[in-house]
Coordinates of C-alpha atoms and ligand atoms in Angstrom, one line a residue:
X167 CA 0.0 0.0 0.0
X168 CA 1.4 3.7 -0.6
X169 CA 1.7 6.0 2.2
X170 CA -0.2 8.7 1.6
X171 CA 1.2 11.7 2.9
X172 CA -1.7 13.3 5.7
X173 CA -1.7 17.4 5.8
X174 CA -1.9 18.6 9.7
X175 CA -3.6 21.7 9.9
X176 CA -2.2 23.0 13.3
X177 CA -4.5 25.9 14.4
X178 CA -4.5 27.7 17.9
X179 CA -5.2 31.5 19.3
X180 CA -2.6 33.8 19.5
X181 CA -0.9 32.8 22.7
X182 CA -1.6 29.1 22.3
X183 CA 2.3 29.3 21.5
X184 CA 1.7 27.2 17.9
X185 CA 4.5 29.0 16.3
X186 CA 7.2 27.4 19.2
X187 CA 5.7 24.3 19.0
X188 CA 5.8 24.2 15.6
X189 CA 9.5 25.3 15.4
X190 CA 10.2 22.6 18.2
X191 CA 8.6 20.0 15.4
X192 CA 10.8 21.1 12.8
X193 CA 14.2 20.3 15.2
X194 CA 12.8 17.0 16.1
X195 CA 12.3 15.6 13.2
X196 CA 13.4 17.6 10.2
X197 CA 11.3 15.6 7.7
X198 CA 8.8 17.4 8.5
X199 CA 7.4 19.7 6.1
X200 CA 6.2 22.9 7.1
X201 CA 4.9 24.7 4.7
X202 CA 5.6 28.5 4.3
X203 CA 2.8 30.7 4.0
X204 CA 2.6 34.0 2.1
X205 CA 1.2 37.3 3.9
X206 CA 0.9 40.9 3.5
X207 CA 1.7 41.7 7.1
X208 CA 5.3 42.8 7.5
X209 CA 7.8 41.3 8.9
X210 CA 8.4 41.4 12.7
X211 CA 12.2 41.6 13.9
X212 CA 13.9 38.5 13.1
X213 CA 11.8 37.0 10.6
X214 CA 13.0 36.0 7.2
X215 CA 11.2 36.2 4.0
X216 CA 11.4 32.8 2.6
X217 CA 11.6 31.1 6.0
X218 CA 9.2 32.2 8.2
X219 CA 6.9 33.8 5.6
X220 CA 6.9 34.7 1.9
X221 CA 6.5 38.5 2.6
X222 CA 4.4 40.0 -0.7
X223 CA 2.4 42.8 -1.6
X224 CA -1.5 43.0 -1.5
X225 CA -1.2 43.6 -5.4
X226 CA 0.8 40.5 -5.7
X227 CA -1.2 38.1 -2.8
X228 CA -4.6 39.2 -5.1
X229 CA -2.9 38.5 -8.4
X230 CA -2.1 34.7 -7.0
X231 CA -5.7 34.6 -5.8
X232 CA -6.9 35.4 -9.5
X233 CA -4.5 33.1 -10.4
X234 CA -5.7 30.1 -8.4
X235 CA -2.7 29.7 -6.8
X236 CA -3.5 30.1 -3.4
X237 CA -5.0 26.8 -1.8
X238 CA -6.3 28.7 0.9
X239 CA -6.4 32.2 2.5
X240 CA -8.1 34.7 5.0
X241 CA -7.7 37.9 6.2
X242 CA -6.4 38.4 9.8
X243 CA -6.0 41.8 11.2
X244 CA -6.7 43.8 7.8
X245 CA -3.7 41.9 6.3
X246 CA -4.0 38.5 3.8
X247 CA -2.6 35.0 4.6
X248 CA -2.5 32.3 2.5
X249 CA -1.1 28.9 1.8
X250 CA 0.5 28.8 -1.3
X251 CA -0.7 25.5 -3.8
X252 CA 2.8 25.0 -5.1
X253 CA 3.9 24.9 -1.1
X254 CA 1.9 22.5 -0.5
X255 CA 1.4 20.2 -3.4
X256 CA 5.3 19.5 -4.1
X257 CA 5.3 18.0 -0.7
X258 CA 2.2 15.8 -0.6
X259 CA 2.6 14.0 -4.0
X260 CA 5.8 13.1 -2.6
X261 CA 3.9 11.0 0.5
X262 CA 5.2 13.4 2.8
X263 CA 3.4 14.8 5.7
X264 CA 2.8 18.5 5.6
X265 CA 2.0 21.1 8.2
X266 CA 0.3 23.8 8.0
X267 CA 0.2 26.3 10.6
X268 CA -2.8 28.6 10.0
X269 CA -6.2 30.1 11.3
X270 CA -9.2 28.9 11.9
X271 CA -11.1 30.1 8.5
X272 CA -8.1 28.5 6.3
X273 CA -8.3 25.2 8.5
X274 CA -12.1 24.8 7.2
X275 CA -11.5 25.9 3.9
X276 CA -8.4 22.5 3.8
X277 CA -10.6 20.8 5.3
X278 CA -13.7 21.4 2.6
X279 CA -11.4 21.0 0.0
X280 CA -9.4 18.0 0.8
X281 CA -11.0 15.7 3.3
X282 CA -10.1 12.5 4.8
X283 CA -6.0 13.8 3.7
X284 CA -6.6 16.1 6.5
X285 CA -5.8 15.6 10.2
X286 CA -7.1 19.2 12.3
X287 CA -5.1 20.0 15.5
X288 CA -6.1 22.7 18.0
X289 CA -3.6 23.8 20.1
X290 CA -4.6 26.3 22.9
X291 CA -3.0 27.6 26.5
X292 CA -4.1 25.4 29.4
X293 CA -6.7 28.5 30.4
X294 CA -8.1 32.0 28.9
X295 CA -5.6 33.9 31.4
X296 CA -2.6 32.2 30.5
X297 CA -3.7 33.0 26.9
X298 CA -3.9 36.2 27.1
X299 CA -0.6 36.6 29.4
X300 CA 1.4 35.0 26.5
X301 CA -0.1 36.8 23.9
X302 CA 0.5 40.7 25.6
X303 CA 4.3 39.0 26.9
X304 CA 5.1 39.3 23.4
X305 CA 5.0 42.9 23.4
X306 CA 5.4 43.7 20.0
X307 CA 1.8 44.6 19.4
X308 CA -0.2 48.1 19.8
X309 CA -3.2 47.9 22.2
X310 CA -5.6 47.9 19.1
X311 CA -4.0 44.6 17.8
X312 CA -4.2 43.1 21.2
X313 CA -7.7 43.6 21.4
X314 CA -8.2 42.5 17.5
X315 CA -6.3 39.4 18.3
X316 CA -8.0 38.4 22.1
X317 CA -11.3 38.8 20.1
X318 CA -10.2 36.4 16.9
X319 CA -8.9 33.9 19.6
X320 CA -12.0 33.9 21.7
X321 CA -14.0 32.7 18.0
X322 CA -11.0 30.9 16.9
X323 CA -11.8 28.3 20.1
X324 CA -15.5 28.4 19.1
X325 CA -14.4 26.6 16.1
X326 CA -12.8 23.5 17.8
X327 CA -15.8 21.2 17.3
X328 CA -14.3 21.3 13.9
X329 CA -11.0 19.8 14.4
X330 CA -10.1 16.3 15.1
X331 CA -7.6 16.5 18.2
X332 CA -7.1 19.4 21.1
X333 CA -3.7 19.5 22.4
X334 CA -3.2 21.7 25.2
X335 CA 0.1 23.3 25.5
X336 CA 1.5 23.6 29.2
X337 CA 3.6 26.9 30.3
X338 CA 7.2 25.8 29.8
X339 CA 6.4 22.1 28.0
X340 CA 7.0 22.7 24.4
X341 CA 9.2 19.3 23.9
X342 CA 6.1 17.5 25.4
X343 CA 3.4 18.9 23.5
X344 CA 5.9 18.6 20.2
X345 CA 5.8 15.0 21.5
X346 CA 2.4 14.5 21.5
X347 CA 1.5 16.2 18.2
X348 CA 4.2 14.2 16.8
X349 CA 2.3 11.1 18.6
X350 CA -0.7 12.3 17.0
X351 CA 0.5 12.7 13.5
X352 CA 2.1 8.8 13.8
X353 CA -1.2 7.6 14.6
X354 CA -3.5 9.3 12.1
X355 CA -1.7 7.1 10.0
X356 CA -3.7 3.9 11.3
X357 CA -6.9 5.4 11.2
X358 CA -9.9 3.6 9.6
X359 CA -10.5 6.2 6.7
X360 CA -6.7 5.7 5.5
X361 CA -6.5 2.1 6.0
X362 CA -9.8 0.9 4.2
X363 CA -8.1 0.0 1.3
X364 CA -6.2 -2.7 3.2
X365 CA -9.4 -3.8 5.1
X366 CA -11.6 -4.0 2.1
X367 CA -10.8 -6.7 -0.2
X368 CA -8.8 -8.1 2.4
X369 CA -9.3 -11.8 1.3
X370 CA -10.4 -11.1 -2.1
X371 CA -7.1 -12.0 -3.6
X372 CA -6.3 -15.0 -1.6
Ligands
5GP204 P1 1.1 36.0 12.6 O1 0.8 37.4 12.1 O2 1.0 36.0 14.1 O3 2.3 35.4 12.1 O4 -0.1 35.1 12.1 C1 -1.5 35.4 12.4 C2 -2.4 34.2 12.2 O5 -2.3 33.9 10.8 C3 -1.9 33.0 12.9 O6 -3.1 32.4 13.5 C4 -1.3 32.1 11.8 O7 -1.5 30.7 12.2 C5 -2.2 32.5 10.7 N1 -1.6 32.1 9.4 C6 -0.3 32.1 9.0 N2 -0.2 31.7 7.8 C7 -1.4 31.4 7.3 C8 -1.9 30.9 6.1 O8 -1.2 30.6 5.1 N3 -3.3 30.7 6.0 C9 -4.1 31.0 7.0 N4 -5.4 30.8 6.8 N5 -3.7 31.5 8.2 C10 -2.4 31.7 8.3

């Protein structure tokens, strides 16, 4: 049977610390695949266009979207995001596993589009306060963006029903909720929708 290659669409408020985590994924096993999103936003200190984003104009982001090569995008905090198709399709026809670490609206939209391929993964701080203390400790924000970003992640959790695992991410405990995303990925392998085709017709060809 060939592996199919399972996307992970890790979502989580700001504060839920996804963007760690997700770095923390990439050290532990560097065959993961994390796909680079493009975004209008610019970019905070230290980032690098090409590695943490693909930094582009709205011209450019809308021309893509006309294009059809965007597989996904929203709009977060008056700026566009988007998973780029060409990201994301090298990777899986390969059998690779991809992440992608994006919003809630995106997660549905990968999800609509692609199916039983698609694992969902909340992450989220182990309570509201803890949340919200991670995302002002950050402190690179203006009050206005706080308060856009405490409202996206209150409706952001309203929208877990919709993924398939909740991983709560301790204060301090990145290497263990890596670990157990990484647990999660290994076994969505063995679940019943990807391994019908070894179940059915099991004795046909005996
Ligand atoms: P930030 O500005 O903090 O880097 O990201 C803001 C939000 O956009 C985060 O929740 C992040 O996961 C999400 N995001 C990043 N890239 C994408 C993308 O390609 N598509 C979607 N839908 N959301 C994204």
């Amino acid at each position: 049977m060939k592996r199919e290659g399972i996307i992970f669409v890790i979502s989580g408020p700001s504060g839920s610390g996804k963007g760690t985590v997700c770095e923390e994924l990439r050290r532990i096993n560097p065959d993961t695949a994390i796909s680079v999103s493009a975004t209008t936003r610019s970019p905070r200190e230290g980032e690098v266009d090409g590695v943490s984003y693909h930094f582009i104009t709205r011209e450019r982001f809308e021309e893509l979207i006309e294009k059809g090569e965007v597989l996904e995008y929203t709009q977060y905090n008056g700026n566009y995001y988007g998973t780029l198709r060409s990201e994301a399709e090298k990777i899986i026809s390969d059998g690779r596993d991809l992440i992608l670490e994006i919003e809630v609206d995106g997660g549905g939209q990968v999800k609509r589009l692609m199916g039983d391929r698609v694992c969902g993964i909340m992450l989220i701080a182990p309570d509201a306060a803890e949340q919200e203390k991670r995302l002002r400790g950050r402190g690179t924000e203006s009050e206005d963006v706080i308060a856009g970003r405490l409202a996206r992640a209150k409706a952001e959790i309203l929208e877990a029903p919709n993924y398939d695992y909740i991983v709560i991410n301790e204060t301090g405990k990145t290497a263990e909720c890596a670990a157990d995303i990484m647990a999660i990925m290994r076994s969505a392998h063995y679940a019943y929708s990807r391994m019908k085709e070894v179940t059915d017709g099991y004795f046909d060809n005996k």
